[in-house]
Backbone as a ProteinNet text record, in pm:
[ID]
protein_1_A
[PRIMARY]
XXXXXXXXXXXXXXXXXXXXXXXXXXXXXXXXXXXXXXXXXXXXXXXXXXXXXXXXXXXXXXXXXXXXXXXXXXXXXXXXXXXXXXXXXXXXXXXXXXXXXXXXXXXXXXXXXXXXXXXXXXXXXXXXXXXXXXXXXXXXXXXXXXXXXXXXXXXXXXXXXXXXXXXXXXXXXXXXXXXXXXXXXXXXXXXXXXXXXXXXXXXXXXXXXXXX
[TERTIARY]
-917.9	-962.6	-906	-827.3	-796.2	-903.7	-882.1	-1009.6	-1005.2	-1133	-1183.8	-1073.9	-1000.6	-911.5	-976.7	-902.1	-945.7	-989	-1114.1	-1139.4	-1075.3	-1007.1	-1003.9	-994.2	-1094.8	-1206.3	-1155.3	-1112.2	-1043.2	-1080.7	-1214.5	-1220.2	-1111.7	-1029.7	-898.4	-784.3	-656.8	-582.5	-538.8	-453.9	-312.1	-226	-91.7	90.7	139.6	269.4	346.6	482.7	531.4	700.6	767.2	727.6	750.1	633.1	534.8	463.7	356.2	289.1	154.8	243.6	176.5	222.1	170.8	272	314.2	230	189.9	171.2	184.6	241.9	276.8	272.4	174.5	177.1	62.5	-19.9	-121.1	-69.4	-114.4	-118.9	-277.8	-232.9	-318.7	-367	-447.5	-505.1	-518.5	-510.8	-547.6	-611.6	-702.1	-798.6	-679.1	-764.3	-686.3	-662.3	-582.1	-563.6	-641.4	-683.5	-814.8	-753.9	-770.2	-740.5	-811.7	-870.7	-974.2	-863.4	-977	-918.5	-1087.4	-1001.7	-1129.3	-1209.9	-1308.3	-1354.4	-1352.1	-1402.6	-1341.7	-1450.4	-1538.5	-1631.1	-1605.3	-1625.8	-1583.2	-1661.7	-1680.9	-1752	-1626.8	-1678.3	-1626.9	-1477.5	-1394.8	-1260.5	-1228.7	-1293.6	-1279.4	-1383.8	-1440.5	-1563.1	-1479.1	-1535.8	-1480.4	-1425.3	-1494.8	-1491.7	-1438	-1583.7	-1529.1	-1598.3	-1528.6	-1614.9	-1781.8	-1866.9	-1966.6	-2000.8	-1929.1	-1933.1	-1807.7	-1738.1	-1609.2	-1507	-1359.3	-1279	-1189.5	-1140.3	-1046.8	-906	-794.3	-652.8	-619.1	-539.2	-491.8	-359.2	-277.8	-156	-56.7	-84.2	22	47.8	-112.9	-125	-34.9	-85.3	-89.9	112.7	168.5	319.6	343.3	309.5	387	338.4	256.1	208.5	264.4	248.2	316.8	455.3	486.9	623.2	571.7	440	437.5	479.8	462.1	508.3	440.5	380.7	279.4	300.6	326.7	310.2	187.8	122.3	27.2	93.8	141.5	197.7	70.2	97	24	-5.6	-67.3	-110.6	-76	-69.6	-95.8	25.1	107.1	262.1	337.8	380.6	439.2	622.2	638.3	805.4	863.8	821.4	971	977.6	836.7	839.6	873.1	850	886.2	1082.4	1088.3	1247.8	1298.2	1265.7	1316.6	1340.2	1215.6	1187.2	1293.4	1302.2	1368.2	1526.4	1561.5	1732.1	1751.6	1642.3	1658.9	1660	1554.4	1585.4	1667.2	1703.5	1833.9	1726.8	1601.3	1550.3	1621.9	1666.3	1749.7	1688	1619.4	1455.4	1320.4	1273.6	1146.8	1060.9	910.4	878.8	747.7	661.1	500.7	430.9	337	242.5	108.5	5.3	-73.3	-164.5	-299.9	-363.6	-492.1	-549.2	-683.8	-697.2	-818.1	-841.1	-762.3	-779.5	-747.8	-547.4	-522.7	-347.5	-304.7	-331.7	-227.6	-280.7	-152.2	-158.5	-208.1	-273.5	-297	-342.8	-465.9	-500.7	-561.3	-660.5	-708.4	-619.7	-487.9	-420.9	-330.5	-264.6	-197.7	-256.3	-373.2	-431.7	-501.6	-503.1	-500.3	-367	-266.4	-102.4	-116.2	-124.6	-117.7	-225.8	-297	-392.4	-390.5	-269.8	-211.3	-131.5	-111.9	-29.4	139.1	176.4	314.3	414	532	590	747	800.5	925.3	1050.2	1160.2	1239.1	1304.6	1252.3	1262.1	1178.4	1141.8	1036.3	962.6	859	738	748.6	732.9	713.1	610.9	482	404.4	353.1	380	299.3	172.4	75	-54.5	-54.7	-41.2	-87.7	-209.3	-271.8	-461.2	-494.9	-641.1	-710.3	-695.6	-732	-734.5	-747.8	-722.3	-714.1	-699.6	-644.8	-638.9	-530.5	-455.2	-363.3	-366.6	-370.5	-422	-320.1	-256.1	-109.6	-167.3	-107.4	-134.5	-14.3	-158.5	-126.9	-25.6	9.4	63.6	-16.2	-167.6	-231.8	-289.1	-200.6	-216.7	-332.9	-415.5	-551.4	-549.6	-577.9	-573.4	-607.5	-512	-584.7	-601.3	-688.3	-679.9	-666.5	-575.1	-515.1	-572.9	-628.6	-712.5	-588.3	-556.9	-453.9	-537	-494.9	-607.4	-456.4	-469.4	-386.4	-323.2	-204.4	-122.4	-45.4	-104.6	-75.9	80.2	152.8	273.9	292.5	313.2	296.7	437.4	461.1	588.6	626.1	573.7	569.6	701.4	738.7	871.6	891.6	1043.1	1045	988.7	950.2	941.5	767.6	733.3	574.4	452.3	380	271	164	120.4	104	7.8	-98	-133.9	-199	-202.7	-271.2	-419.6	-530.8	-648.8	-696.8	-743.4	-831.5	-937	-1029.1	-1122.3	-1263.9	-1400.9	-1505.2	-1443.6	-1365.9	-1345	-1237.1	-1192.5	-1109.8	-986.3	-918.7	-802.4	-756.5	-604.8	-498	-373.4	-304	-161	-73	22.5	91.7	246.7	315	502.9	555.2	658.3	705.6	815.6	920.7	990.6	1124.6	1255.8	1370.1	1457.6	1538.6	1637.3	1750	1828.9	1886.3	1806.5	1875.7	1774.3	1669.2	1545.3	1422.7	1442.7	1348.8	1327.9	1183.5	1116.6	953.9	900.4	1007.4	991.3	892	745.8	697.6	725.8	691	737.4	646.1	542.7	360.6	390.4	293.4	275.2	307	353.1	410.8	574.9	663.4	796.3	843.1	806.7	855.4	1001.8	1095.8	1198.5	1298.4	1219.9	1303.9	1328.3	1495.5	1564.1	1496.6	1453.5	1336	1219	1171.4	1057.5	1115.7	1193.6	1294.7	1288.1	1355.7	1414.5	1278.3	1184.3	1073.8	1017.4	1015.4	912.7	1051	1163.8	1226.1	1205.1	1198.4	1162.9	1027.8	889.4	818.8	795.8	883.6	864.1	937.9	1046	1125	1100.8	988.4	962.4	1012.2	898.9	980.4	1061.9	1146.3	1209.6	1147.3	1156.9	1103.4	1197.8	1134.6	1213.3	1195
647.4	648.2	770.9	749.5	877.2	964.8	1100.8	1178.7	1188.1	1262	1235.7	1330.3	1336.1	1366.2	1521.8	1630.8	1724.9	1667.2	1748.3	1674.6	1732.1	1596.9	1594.2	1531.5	1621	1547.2	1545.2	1447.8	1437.4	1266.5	1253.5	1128.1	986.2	1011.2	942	1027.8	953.4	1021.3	892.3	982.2	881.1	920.2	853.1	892.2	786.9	824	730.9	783.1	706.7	787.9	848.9	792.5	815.1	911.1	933.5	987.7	954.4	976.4	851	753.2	649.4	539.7	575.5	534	571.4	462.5	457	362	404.4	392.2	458	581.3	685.9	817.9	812.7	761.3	819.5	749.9	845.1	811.5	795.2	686	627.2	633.7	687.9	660.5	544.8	535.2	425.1	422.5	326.4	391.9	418	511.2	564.9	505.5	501.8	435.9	521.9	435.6	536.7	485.8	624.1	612.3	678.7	650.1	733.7	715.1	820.8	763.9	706.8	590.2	470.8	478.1	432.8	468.9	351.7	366.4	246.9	151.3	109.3	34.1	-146.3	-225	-378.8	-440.4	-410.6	-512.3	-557.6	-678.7	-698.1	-628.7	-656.8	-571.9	-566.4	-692.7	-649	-559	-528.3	-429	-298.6	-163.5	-55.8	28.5	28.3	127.2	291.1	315.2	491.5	534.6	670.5	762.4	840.2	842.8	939	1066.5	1132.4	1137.8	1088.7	1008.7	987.8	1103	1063.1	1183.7	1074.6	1112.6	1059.3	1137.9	1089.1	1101.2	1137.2	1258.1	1261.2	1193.6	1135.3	1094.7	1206.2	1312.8	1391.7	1371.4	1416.8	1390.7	1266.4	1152.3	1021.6	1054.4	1073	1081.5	1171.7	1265.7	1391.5	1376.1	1298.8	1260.3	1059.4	1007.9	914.3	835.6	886.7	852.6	766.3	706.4	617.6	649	544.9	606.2	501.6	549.5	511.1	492.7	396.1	440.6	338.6	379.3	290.1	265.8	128.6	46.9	-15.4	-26	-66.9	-249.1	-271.1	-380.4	-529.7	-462.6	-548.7	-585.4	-439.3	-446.6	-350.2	-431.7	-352.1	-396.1	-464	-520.1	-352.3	-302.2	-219.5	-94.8	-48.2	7.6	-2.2	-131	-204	-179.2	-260.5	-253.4	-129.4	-29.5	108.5	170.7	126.4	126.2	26	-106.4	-154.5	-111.4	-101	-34.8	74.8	181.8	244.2	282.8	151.4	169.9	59.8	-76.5	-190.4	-230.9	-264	-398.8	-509.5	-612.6	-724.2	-881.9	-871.6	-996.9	-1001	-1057.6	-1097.4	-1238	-1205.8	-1350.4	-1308.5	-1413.5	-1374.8	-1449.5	-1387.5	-1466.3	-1458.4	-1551.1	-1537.6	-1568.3	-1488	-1444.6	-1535.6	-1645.2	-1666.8	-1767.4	-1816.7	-1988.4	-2069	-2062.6	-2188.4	-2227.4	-2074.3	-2074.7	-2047.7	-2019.4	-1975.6	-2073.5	-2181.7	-2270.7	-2190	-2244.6	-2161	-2026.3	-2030.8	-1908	-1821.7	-1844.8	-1800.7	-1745.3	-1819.2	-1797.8	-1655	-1701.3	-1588	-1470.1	-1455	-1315.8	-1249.5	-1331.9	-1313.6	-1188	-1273.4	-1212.6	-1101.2	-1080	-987.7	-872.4	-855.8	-777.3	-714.5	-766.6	-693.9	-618	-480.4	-368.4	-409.5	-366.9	-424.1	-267.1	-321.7	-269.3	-378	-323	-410.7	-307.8	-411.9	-293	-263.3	-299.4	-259.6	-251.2	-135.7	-142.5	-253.9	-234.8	-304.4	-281.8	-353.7	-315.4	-451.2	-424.1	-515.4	-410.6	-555.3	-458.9	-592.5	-524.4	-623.6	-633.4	-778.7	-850.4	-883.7	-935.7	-981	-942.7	-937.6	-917.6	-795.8	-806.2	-656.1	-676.8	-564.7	-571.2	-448.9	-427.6	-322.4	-317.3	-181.9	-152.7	-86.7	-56.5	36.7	58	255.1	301.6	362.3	414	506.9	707.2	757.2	913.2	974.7	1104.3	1201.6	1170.6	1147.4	1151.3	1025.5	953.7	773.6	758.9	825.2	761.8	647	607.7	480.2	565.7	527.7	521.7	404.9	363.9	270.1	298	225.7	228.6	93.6	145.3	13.7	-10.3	-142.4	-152.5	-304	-248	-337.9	-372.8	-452	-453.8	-338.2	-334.1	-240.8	-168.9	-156.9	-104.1	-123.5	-27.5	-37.7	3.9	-39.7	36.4	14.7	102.4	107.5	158.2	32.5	116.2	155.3	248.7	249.3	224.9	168.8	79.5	164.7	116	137.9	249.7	232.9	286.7	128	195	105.6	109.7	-67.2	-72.2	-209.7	-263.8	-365.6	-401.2	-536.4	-609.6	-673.8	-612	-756.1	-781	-846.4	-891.9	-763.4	-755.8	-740.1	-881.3	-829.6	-913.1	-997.4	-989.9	-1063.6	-1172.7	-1152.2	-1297.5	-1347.4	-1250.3	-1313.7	-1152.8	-1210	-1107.2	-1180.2	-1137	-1221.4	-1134.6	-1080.9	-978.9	-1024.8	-939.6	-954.6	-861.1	-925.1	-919.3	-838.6	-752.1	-705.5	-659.3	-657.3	-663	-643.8	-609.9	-517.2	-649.5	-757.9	-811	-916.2	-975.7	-1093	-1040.4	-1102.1	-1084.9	-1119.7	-1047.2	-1050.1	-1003.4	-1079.3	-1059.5	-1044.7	-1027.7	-1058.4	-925.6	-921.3	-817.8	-789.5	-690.9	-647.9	-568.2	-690.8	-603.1	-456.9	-378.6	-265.3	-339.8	-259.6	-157.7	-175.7	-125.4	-141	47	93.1	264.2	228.5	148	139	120.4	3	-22.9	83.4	95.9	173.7	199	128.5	118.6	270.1	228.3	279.6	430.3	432.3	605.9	646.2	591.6	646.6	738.9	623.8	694.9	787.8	802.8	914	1038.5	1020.2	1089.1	1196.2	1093.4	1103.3	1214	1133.2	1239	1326.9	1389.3	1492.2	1603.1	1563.9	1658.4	1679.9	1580.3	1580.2	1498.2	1459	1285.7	1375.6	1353.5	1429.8	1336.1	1400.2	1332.5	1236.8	1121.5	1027.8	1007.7
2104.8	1965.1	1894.4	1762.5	1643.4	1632.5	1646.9	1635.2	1453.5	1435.1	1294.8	1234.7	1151.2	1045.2	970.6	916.6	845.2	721.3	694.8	500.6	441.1	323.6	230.9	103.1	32.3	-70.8	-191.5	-266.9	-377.5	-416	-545.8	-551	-586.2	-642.3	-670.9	-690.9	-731.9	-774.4	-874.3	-967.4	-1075.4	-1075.3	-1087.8	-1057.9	-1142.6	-1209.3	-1240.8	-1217.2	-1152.8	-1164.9	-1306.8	-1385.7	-1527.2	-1585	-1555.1	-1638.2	-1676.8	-1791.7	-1871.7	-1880	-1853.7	-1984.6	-2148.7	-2196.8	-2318	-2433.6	-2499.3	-2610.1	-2763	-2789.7	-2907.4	-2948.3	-3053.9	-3019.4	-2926.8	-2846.4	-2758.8	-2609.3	-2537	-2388	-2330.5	-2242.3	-2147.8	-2042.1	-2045.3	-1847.9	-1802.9	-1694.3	-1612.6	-1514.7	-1467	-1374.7	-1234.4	-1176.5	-1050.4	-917.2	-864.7	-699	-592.8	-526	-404.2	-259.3	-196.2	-72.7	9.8	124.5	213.2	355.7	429.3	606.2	635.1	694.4	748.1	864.8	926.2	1034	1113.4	1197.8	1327.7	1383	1201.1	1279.9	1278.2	1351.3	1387.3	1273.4	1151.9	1106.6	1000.1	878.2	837.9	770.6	821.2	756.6	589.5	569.5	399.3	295	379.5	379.2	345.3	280.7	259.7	327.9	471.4	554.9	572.9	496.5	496.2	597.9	591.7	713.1	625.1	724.8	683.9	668.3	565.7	434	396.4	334.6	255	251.5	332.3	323	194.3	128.2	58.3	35.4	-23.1	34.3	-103.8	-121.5	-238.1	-268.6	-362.2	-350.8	-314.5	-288.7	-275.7	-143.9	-81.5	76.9	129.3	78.4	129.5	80.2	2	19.3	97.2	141.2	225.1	391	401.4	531.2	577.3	470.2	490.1	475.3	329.7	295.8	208.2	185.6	42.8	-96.8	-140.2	-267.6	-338.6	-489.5	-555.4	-728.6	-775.8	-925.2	-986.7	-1121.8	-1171.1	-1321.2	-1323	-1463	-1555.3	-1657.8	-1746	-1698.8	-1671.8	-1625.9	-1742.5	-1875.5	-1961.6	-2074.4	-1985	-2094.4	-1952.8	-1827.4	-1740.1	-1704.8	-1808.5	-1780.4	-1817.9	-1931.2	-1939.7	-1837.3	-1772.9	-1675.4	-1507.9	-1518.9	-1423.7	-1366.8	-1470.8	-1474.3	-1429.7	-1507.6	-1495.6	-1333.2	-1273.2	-1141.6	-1022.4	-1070.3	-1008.2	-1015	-1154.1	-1134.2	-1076.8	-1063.6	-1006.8	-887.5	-800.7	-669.6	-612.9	-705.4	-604.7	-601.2	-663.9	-647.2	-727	-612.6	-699.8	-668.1	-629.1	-529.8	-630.2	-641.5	-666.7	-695.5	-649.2	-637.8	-593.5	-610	-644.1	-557.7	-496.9	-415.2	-469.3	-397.2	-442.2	-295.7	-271.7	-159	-153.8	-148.9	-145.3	-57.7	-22.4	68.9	-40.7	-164.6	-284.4	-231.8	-243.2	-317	-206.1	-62.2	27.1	180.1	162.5	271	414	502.2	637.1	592.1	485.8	486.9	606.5	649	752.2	889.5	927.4	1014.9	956.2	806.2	768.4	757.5	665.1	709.2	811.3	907.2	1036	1093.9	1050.7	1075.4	1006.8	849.1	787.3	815.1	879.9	932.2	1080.9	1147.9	1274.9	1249.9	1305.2	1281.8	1328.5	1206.9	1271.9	1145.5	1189.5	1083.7	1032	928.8	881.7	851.7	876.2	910.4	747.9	616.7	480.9	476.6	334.7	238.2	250.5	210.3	175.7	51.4	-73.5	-217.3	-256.7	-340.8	-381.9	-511	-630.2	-753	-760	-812.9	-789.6	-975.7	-975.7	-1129.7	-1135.6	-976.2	-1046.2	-909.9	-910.9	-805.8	-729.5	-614	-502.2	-376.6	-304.6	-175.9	-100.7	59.5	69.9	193.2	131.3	301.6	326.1	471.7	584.4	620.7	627.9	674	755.2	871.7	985.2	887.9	943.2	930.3	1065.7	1016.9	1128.6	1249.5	1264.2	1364.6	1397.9	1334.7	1357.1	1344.5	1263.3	1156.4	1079.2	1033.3	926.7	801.3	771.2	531.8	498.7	458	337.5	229.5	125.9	3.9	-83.5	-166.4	-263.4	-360.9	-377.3	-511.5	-581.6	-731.2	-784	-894.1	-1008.1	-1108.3	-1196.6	-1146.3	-1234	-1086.6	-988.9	-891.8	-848.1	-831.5	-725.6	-598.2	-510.8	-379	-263.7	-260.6	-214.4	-64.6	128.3	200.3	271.1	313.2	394.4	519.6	520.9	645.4	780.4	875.4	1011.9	1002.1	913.7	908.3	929.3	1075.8	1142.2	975	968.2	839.1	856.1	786.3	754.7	582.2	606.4	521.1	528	387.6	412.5	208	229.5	99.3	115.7	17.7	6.4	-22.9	-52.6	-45.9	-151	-278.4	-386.9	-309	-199.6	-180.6	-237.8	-296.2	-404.7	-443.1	-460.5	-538.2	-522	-674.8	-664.6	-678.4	-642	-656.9	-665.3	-714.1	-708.8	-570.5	-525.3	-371.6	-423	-428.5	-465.2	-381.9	-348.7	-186.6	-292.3	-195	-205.8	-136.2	-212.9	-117.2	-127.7	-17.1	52.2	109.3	93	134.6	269.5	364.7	493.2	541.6	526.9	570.7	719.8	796.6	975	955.1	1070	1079.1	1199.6	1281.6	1431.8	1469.5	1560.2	1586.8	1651.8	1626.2	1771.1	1872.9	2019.9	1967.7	1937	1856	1822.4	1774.8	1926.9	1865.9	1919.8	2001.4	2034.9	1923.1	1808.9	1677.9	1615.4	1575.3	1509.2	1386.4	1317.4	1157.5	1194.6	1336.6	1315.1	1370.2	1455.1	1532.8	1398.6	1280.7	1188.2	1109.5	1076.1	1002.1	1070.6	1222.4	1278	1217.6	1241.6	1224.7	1080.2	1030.9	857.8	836.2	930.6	877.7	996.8	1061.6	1100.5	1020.3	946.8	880.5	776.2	717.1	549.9	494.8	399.7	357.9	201.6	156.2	42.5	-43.8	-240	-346.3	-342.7	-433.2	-449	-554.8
[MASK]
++++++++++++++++++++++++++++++++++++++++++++++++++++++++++++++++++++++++++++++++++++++++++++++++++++++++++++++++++++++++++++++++++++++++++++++++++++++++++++++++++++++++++++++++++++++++++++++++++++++++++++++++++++

């Protein structure tokens, strides 16, 4: 078992690669992305699971310990920010799923899948248009975070980082899939420390993940 993690207490955070979002002369907040380290109890997984008392993750943390990377778009006018993001990193893919019993054939089996630790040997990129959910990255000390992304959310994981997927109690989220290329969704359960993807990332955060 991960021993309990150092606190630290920071109730949310907000990031945009860009900045505020902009709306004319005033800027906007948006509510913030939350991340804790989770505790290791068997009950329902779409359940919150914090530790007792709540450590929560600042985004700085959660990038300099993980390599994520985080921005929050305007949910309601997010094309021109969007874009900006994709030319800038070779996103040239996209395509939208949608997460519930209703919209996703073999639900039960798939989030089944999506809830085993695995990793991929690209990015992970999901911006969330409705609903919520949550993903669980492993720390320096192979802790779990969970990362809440609700609408507006971008989340960006890098290849060869141990990583999952679940819903939350609400049951539903539809999000945009985002690749570089042809899409390639193969996951590769624990353990895969042999894959070149994943050498590379330990590599990565032992040396410091650089800004991006």
């Amino acid at each position: 078992m991960a021993q309990r993690p150092p606190r630290h207490l920071c109730n949310n955070f907000y990031h945009s690669g860009y900045g505020d979002i902009e709306l004319g002369q005033k800027r906007k907040k948006h509510k913030m992305v939350k991340a804790w380290y989770m505790d290791t109890s068997d009950e329902d997984k779409r359940n919150e699971h914090h530790l007792l008392p709540p450590e929560y993750v600042t985004l700085e943390k959660l990038r300099a310990d993980t390599g994520v990377l985080y921005w929050k778009l305007d949910e309601k006018n997010f094309e021109p920010e969007l874009e900006k993001i994709k030319s800038s990193r070779g996103y040239s893919y996209s395509d939208v799923i949608q997460v519930s019993p209703e919209k996703l054939q073999n639900y039960e089996e798939k989030l089944k899948n999506f809830y085993e630790e695995h990793i991929h040997t690209d990015e992970e990129i999901r911006f969330v248009l409705e609903g919520s959910g949550y993903f669980d990255v492993r720390d320096k000390e192979d802790n779990w975070i969970r990362i809440e992304v609700t609408p507006g959310d971008l989340l960006i994981l890098p290849a060869g980082i141990y990583h999952r997927f679940t819903l939350d109690t609400k049951n539903y989220i539809k999000a945009m899939r985002l690749f570089v290329g042809v899409p390639v969704w193969t996951p590769h359960n624990r353990p895969a420390d042999d894959m070149d993807a994943r050498k590379e990332y330990v590599k990565r955060q032992k040396e410091g993940f650089s800004e991006e």
